[in-house]
Short mmCIF file of C-alpha atoms in Angstrom, two decimals:
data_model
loop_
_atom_site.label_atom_id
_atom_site.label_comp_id
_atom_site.label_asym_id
_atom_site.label_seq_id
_atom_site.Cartn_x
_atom_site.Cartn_y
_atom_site.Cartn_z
CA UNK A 178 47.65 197.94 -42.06
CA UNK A 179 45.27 200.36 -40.61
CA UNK A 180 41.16 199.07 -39.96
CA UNK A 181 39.37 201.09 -42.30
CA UNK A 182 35.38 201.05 -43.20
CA UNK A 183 34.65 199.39 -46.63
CA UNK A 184 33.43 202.76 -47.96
CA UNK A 185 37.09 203.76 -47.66
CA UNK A 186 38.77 200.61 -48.96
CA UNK A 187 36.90 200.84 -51.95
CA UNK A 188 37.43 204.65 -52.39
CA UNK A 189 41.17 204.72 -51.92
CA UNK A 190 41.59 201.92 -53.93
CA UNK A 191 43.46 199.79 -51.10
CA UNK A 192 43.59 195.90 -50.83
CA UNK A 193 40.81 194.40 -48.58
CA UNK A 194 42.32 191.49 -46.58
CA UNK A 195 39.33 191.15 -43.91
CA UNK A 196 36.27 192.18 -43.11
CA UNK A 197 35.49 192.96 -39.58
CA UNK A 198 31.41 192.25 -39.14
CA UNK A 199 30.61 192.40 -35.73
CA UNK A 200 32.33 192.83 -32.29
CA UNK A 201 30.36 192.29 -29.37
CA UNK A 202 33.02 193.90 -26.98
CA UNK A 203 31.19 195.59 -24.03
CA UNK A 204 27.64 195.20 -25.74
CA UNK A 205 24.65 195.74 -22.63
CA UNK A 206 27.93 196.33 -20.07
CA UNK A 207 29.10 193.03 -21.03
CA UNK A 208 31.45 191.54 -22.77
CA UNK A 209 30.49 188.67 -25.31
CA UNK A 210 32.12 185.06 -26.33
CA UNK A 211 33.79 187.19 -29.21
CA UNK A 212 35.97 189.12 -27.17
CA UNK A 213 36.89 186.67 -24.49
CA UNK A 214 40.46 185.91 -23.58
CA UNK A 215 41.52 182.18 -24.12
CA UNK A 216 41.29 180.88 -20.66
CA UNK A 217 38.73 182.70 -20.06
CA UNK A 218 35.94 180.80 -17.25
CA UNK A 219 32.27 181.67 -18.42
CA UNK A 220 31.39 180.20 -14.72
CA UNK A 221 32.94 182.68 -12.55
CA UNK A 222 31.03 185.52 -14.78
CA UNK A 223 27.83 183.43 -13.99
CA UNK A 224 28.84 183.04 -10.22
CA UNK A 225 29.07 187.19 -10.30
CA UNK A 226 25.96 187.92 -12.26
CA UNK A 227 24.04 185.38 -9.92
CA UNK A 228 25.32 187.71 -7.05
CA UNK A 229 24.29 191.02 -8.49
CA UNK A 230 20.83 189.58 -9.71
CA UNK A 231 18.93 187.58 -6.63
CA UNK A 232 16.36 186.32 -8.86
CA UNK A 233 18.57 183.63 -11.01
CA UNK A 234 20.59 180.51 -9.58
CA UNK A 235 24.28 180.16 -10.77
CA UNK A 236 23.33 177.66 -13.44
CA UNK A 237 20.45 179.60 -14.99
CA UNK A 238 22.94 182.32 -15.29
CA UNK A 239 25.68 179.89 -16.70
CA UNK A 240 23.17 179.14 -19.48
CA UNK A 241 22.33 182.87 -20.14
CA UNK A 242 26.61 183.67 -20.18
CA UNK A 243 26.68 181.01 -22.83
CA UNK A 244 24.26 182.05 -24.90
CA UNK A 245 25.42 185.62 -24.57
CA UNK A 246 21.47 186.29 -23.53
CA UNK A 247 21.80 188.56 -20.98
CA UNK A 248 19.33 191.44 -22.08
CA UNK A 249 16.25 189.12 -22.72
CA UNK A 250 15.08 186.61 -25.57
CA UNK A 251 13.46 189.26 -27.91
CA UNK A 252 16.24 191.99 -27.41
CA UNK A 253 19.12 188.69 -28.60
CA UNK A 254 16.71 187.82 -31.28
CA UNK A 255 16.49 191.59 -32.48
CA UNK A 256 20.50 191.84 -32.55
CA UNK A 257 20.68 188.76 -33.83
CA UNK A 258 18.27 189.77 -37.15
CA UNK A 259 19.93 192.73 -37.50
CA UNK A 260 23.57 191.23 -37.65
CA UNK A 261 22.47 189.32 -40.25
CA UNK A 262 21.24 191.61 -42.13
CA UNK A 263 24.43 193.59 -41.35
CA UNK A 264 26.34 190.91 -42.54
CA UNK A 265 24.17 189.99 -45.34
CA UNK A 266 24.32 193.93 -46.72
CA UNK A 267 28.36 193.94 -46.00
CA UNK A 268 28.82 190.18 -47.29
CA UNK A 269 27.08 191.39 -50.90
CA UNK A 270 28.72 194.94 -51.07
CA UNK A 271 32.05 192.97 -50.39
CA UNK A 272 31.58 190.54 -53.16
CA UNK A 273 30.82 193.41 -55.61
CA UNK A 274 33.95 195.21 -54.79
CA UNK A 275 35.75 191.43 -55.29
CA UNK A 276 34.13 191.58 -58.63
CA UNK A 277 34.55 195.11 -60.02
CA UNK A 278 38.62 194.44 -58.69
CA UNK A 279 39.06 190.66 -60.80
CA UNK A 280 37.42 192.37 -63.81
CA UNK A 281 40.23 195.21 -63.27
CA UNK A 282 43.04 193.18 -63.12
CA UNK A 283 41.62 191.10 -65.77
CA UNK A 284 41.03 194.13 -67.86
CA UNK A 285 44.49 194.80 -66.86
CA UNK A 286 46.18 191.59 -67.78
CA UNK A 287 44.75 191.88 -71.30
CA UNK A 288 45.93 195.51 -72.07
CA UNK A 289 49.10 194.25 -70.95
CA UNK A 290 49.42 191.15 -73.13
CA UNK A 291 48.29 193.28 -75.93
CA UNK A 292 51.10 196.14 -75.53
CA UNK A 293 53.71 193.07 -75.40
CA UNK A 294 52.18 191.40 -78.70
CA UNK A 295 52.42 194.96 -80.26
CA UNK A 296 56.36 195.69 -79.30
CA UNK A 297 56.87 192.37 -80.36
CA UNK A 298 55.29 192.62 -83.78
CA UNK A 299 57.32 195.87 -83.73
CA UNK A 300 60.61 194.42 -82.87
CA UNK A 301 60.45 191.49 -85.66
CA UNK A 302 59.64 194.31 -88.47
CA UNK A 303 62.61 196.74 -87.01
CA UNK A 304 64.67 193.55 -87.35
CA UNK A 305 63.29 192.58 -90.66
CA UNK A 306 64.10 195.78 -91.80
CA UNK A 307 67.51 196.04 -90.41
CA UNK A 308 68.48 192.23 -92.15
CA UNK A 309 67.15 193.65 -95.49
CA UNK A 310 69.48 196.46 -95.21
CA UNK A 311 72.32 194.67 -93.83
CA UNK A 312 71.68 192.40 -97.12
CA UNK A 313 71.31 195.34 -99.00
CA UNK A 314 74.82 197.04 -98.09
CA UNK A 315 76.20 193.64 -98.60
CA UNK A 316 74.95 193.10 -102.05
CA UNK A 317 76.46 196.60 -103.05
CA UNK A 318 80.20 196.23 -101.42
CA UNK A 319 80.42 193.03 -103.51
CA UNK A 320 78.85 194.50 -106.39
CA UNK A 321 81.90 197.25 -106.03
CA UNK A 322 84.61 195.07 -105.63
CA UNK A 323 84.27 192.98 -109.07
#
């Protein structure tokens, strides 16, 4: 299974099994909540960006880390909007994909029930046939031996 963009799923045909929205891995030089390896201690990134930035105390950057703010309030808000519009133009594109694919395999299903009725139907009439000649020959060899 190979990550591929939606455009491709839905042009080769494959089987979508996730949809990858967002990944905030190394966004601003950072690396977001996302990404983070379990373990991971949100203080001691505080306790360095405190260091590099004189201005902030350890907690105020704690807070920030948390939030994942760490390019200012409007900027996060900005992403923010536009990941959910992101998601909100992926979410519906995915959903119409979903629903062209069930009315496929529906579409599917019902040729395939259809084919089976017919070589049914055909398999009772090549039997009704072969009984009536069966009958036929047997009506004649007793016909020949009075």
């Amino acid at each position: 299974m190979y990550p591929k963009s939606l455009d491709a799923v839905i042009r080769a045909g494959d089987t979508m099994r996730a949809v990858v929205l967002a990944s905030a891995t190394n966004e601003g030089g950072m690396t977001h909540g996302i990404s983070l390896p379990i373990g991971y201690d949100i203080t001691k990134d505080a306790q360095k960006l405190a260091k590099q930035r004189d201005d902030h105390t350890v907690d105020e950057m704690t807070a920030l880390a948390r939030q994942n703010i760490r390019n200012g309030r409007a900027k996060h808000e900005a992403d923010e909007k536009k990941k959910k519009e992101t998601w909100t133009t992926e979410r519906a594109r995915f959903l119409k994909y979903e629903k062209q694919r069930h009315e496929k395999q529906q579409k599917q299903q019902k040729e395939m029930k259809l084919k089976k009725e017919k070589e049914e139907q055909r398999r009772q009439q090549l039997l009704r046939e072969w009984q009536r000649k069966r009958q036929q020959e047997l009506g004649s060899k007793v016909e020949n031996s009075v």
